[in-house]
Amino acid sequence: MNIQASRLASPHEHVYLGDNHERNERRTWLVIAITTAMMVVEITAGSIFGSMALIADGWHMSTHAGAMLIAALAYRYARRNARNARFTFGTGKIGDLAGFASAVVLALIALLIAWESLMRFYSPVAISFRQAITVAVVGLIVNLLCAWLLREDHGHHHHGHGHGHGHPHNREHHEHHEHDHSHAPGQHHGHATDNNLRAAYLHVLADALTSVLAIVALTMGSLYGWNWLDPTMGIVGALVIARWSWSLIRDTGRVLLDYASEEEDLPEEIRSAIETGSDRITDLHVWQLGPGHHGAILSIRSTDPQEPAAYRAKLSHIHDLSHLTVEVERAA
């Protein structure tokens, strides 16, 4: 069976997971294991040696481990239910839902860091600089390793499936349902962001940022006695993390609400491909189904309606279009 025939095969699947879904799932679980191990070591060592710095950093890592657990479970659930017919448009958006939840947790972490930093201004505590710097450096190394594991690759592959059929109705009305998706190097409409992986990555990055700021503040404090720099850096870190959180909340919220951003050129490309001759799109809806996958519903009016295969051919070059429903009617 040739590629075109396989793309027209029926029945078809509605699997709209990201290209690296399984790889991202495995790496997220690995990062959770590393973070949890580090957390246990820090809390245990802090309890044995009476170090509040170690204990505090250990519990701080536990919040990020919990947030990354949301990402890992979302990957697992989306994969296991990818072919569950009850999910009408697949499980591609589960990652965005998990990313939204993680973004809220990240915002709460930023608030806690800011609150603790403000309290340090009013109630300064004695700092064991050497021990605290050691903890921060070890934490930074672990977080950089985890960030490397959670980096997002942009490899592409080529795949597709589809089917089309036309049904004549009264007043020479036709309907056509088509499913087509494929990916090829250099032929994407934009960056297929996995917001679930992005959420896990931002949690690791937030930990790394706090470690860097802590190292700077503690070093300057040990050299010049600037103890006030430690809570100041805490507030700076909280503001940066809050900004990352808001960005993630905004982007995942848009996907969950089927918001079409101004940067999305898919609607214009669909119009450009379809609106030739007397064919005109009277209604168009485009939304994201999952990382790198979009769905579209078109209503076309024409004085000379074409066969379903003709409209399918006009849109076959749009590789981010994974689910397409076309309704065609003859203009009066």
mmCIF file of N, CA, C and O in Angstrom, residues 33-65:
data_model
loop_
_atom_site.group_PDB
_atom_site.id
_atom_site.type_symbol
_atom_site.label_atom_id
_atom_site.label_comp_id
_atom_site.label_asym_id
_atom_site.label_seq_id
_atom_site.Cartn_x
_atom_site.Cartn_y
_atom_site.Cartn_z
ATOM 1 N N ALA A 33 13.345 10.753 40.203
ATOM 2 C CA ALA A 33 14.162 9.856 41.023
ATOM 3 C C ALA A 33 15.402 10.574 41.548
ATOM 4 O O ALA A 33 15.755 10.445 42.735
ATOM 5 N N ILE A 34 16.073 11.338 40.687
ATOM 6 C CA ILE A 34 17.273 12.074 41.100
ATOM 7 C C ILE A 34 16.915 13.120 42.164
ATOM 8 O O ILE A 34 17.602 13.238 43.193
ATOM 9 N N THR A 35 15.847 13.875 41.911
ATOM 10 C CA THR A 35 15.436 14.925 42.850
ATOM 11 C C THR A 35 15.031 14.341 44.196
ATOM 12 O O THR A 35 15.383 14.871 45.251
ATOM 13 N N THR A 36 14.287 13.231 44.159
ATOM 14 C CA THR A 36 13.851 12.594 45.406
ATOM 15 C C THR A 36 15.034 12.060 46.199
ATOM 16 O O THR A 36 15.090 12.190 47.436
ATOM 17 N N ALA A 37 15.990 11.460 45.504
ATOM 18 C CA ALA A 37 17.179 10.940 46.183
ATOM 19 C C ALA A 37 17.948 12.071 46.854
ATOM 20 O O ALA A 37 18.379 11.950 48.020
ATOM 21 N N MET A 38 18.111 13.181 46.139
ATOM 22 C CA MET A 38 18.813 14.334 46.696
ATOM 23 C C MET A 38 18.055 14.901 47.889
ATOM 24 O O MET A 38 18.647 15.309 48.896
ATOM 25 N N MET A 39 16.729 14.923 47.784
ATOM 26 C CA MET A 39 15.889 15.426 48.870
ATOM 27 C C MET A 39 16.078 14.582 50.132
ATOM 28 O O MET A 39 16.257 15.114 51.237
ATOM 29 N N VAL A 40 16.041 13.263 49.977
ATOM 30 C CA VAL A 40 16.197 12.359 51.122
ATOM 31 C C VAL A 40 17.571 12.531 51.760
ATOM 32 O O VAL A 40 17.702 12.577 52.993
ATOM 33 N N VAL A 41 18.610 12.638 50.911
ATOM 34 C CA VAL A 41 19.971 12.807 51.428
ATOM 35 C C VAL A 41 20.083 14.103 52.234
ATOM 36 O O VAL A 41 20.653 14.122 53.337
ATOM 37 N N GLU A 42 19.535 15.191 51.706
ATOM 38 C CA GLU A 42 19.641 16.486 52.383
ATOM 39 C C GLU A 42 18.877 16.502 53.702
ATOM 40 O O GLU A 42 19.383 16.992 54.724
ATOM 41 N N ILE A 43 17.652 15.986 53.699
ATOM 42 C CA ILE A 43 16.857 15.981 54.929
ATOM 43 C C ILE A 43 17.490 15.079 55.984
ATOM 44 O O ILE A 43 17.563 15.431 57.170
ATOM 45 N N THR A 44 17.989 13.911 55.559
ATOM 46 C CA THR A 44 18.632 12.983 56.499
ATOM 47 C C THR A 44 19.919 13.590 57.072
ATOM 48 O O THR A 44 20.135 13.569 58.291
ATOM 49 N N ALA A 45 20.758 14.159 56.196
ATOM 50 C CA ALA A 45 22.018 14.759 56.658
ATOM 51 C C ALA A 45 21.741 15.961 57.549
ATOM 52 O O ALA A 45 22.425 16.163 58.570
ATOM 53 N N GLY A 46 20.738 16.749 57.185
ATOM 54 C CA GLY A 46 20.399 17.906 58.011
ATOM 55 C C GLY A 46 19.925 17.504 59.388
ATOM 56 O O GLY A 46 20.254 18.155 60.390
ATOM 57 N N SER A 47 19.159 16.420 59.456
ATOM 58 C CA SER A 47 18.671 15.943 60.762
ATOM 59 C C SER A 47 19.813 15.376 61.609
ATOM 60 O O SER A 47 19.857 15.582 62.833
ATOM 61 N N ILE A 48 20.740 14.682 60.949
ATOM 62 C CA ILE A 48 21.862 14.089 61.691
ATOM 63 C C ILE A 48 22.834 15.159 62.186
ATOM 64 O O ILE A 48 23.284 15.131 63.342
ATOM 65 N N PHE A 49 23.140 16.133 61.317
ATOM 66 C CA PHE A 49 24.143 17.144 61.655
ATOM 67 C C PHE A 49 23.547 18.446 62.178
ATOM 68 O O PHE A 49 24.264 19.409 62.430
ATOM 69 N N GLY A 50 22.228 18.475 62.329
ATOM 70 C CA GLY A 50 21.583 19.665 62.884
ATOM 71 C C GLY A 50 21.643 20.877 61.985
ATOM 72 O O GLY A 50 21.706 22.008 62.483
ATOM 73 N N SER A 51 21.615 20.662 60.668
ATOM 74 C CA SER A 51 21.692 21.780 59.721
ATOM 75 C C SER A 51 20.310 22.131 59.182
ATOM 76 O O SER A 51 19.705 21.368 58.424
ATOM 77 N N MET A 52 19.800 23.303 59.554
ATOM 78 C CA MET A 52 18.514 23.759 59.044
ATOM 79 C C MET A 52 18.614 24.104 57.559
ATOM 80 O O MET A 52 17.627 23.985 56.825
ATOM 81 N N ALA A 53 19.789 24.516 57.095
ATOM 82 C CA ALA A 53 19.963 24.846 55.680
ATOM 83 C C ALA A 53 19.721 23.612 54.815
ATOM 84 O O ALA A 53 19.027 23.669 53.789
ATOM 85 N N LEU A 54 20.285 22.478 55.248
ATOM 86 C CA LEU A 54 20.096 21.243 54.507
ATOM 87 C C LEU A 54 18.636 20.790 54.545
ATOM 88 O O LEU A 54 18.064 20.378 53.525
ATOM 89 N N ILE A 55 18.028 20.862 55.719
ATOM 90 C CA ILE A 55 16.636 20.430 55.860
ATOM 91 C C ILE A 55 15.712 21.303 55.016
ATOM 92 O O ILE A 55 14.827 20.805 54.305
ATOM 93 N N ALA A 56 15.916 22.620 55.075
ATOM 94 C CA ALA A 56 15.068 23.545 54.318
ATOM 95 C C ALA A 56 15.191 23.310 52.812
ATOM 96 O O ALA A 56 14.194 23.287 52.093
ATOM 97 N N ASP A 57 16.435 23.130 52.346
ATOM 98 C CA ASP A 57 16.632 22.898 50.914
ATOM 99 C C ASP A 57 16.029 21.564 50.492
ATOM 100 O O ASP A 57 15.481 21.435 49.393
ATOM 101 N N GLY A 58 16.097 20.566 51.366
ATOM 102 C CA GLY A 58 15.511 19.268 51.066
ATOM 103 C C GLY A 58 14.004 19.341 50.893
ATOM 104 O O GLY A 58 13.439 18.811 49.934
ATOM 105 N N TRP A 59 13.337 20.024 51.815
ATOM 106 C CA TRP A 59 11.884 20.172 51.689
ATOM 107 C C TRP A 59 11.512 21.054 50.511
ATOM 108 O O TRP A 59 10.467 20.860 49.880
ATOM 109 N N HIS A 60 12.370 22.022 50.191
ATOM 110 C CA HIS A 60 12.124 22.858 49.014
ATOM 111 C C HIS A 60 12.161 22.004 47.737
ATOM 112 O O HIS A 60 11.319 22.167 46.840
ATOM 113 N N MET A 61 13.110 21.067 47.672
ATOM 114 C CA MET A 61 13.192 20.177 46.518
ATOM 115 C C MET A 61 11.989 19.252 46.439
ATOM 116 O O MET A 61 11.564 18.848 45.348
ATOM 117 N N SER A 62 11.402 18.933 47.581
ATOM 118 C CA SER A 62 10.240 18.040 47.577
ATOM 119 C C SER A 62 9.051 18.670 46.865
ATOM 120 O O SER A 62 8.254 17.964 46.231
ATOM 121 N N THR A 63 8.901 19.989 46.954
ATOM 122 C CA THR A 63 7.790 20.658 46.265
ATOM 123 C C THR A 63 7.946 20.542 44.750
ATOM 124 O O THR A 63 6.963 20.326 44.027
ATOM 125 N N HIS A 64 9.193 20.682 44.275
ATOM 126 C CA HIS A 64 9.424 20.549 42.838
ATOM 127 C C HIS A 64 9.277 19.093 42.391
ATOM 128 O O HIS A 64 8.778 18.836 41.288
ATOM 129 N N ALA A 65 9.685 18.153 43.226
ATOM 130 C CA ALA A 65 9.511 16.743 42.893
ATOM 131 C C ALA A 65 8.029 16.409 42.771
ATOM 132 O O ALA A 65 7.605 15.674 41.865
#
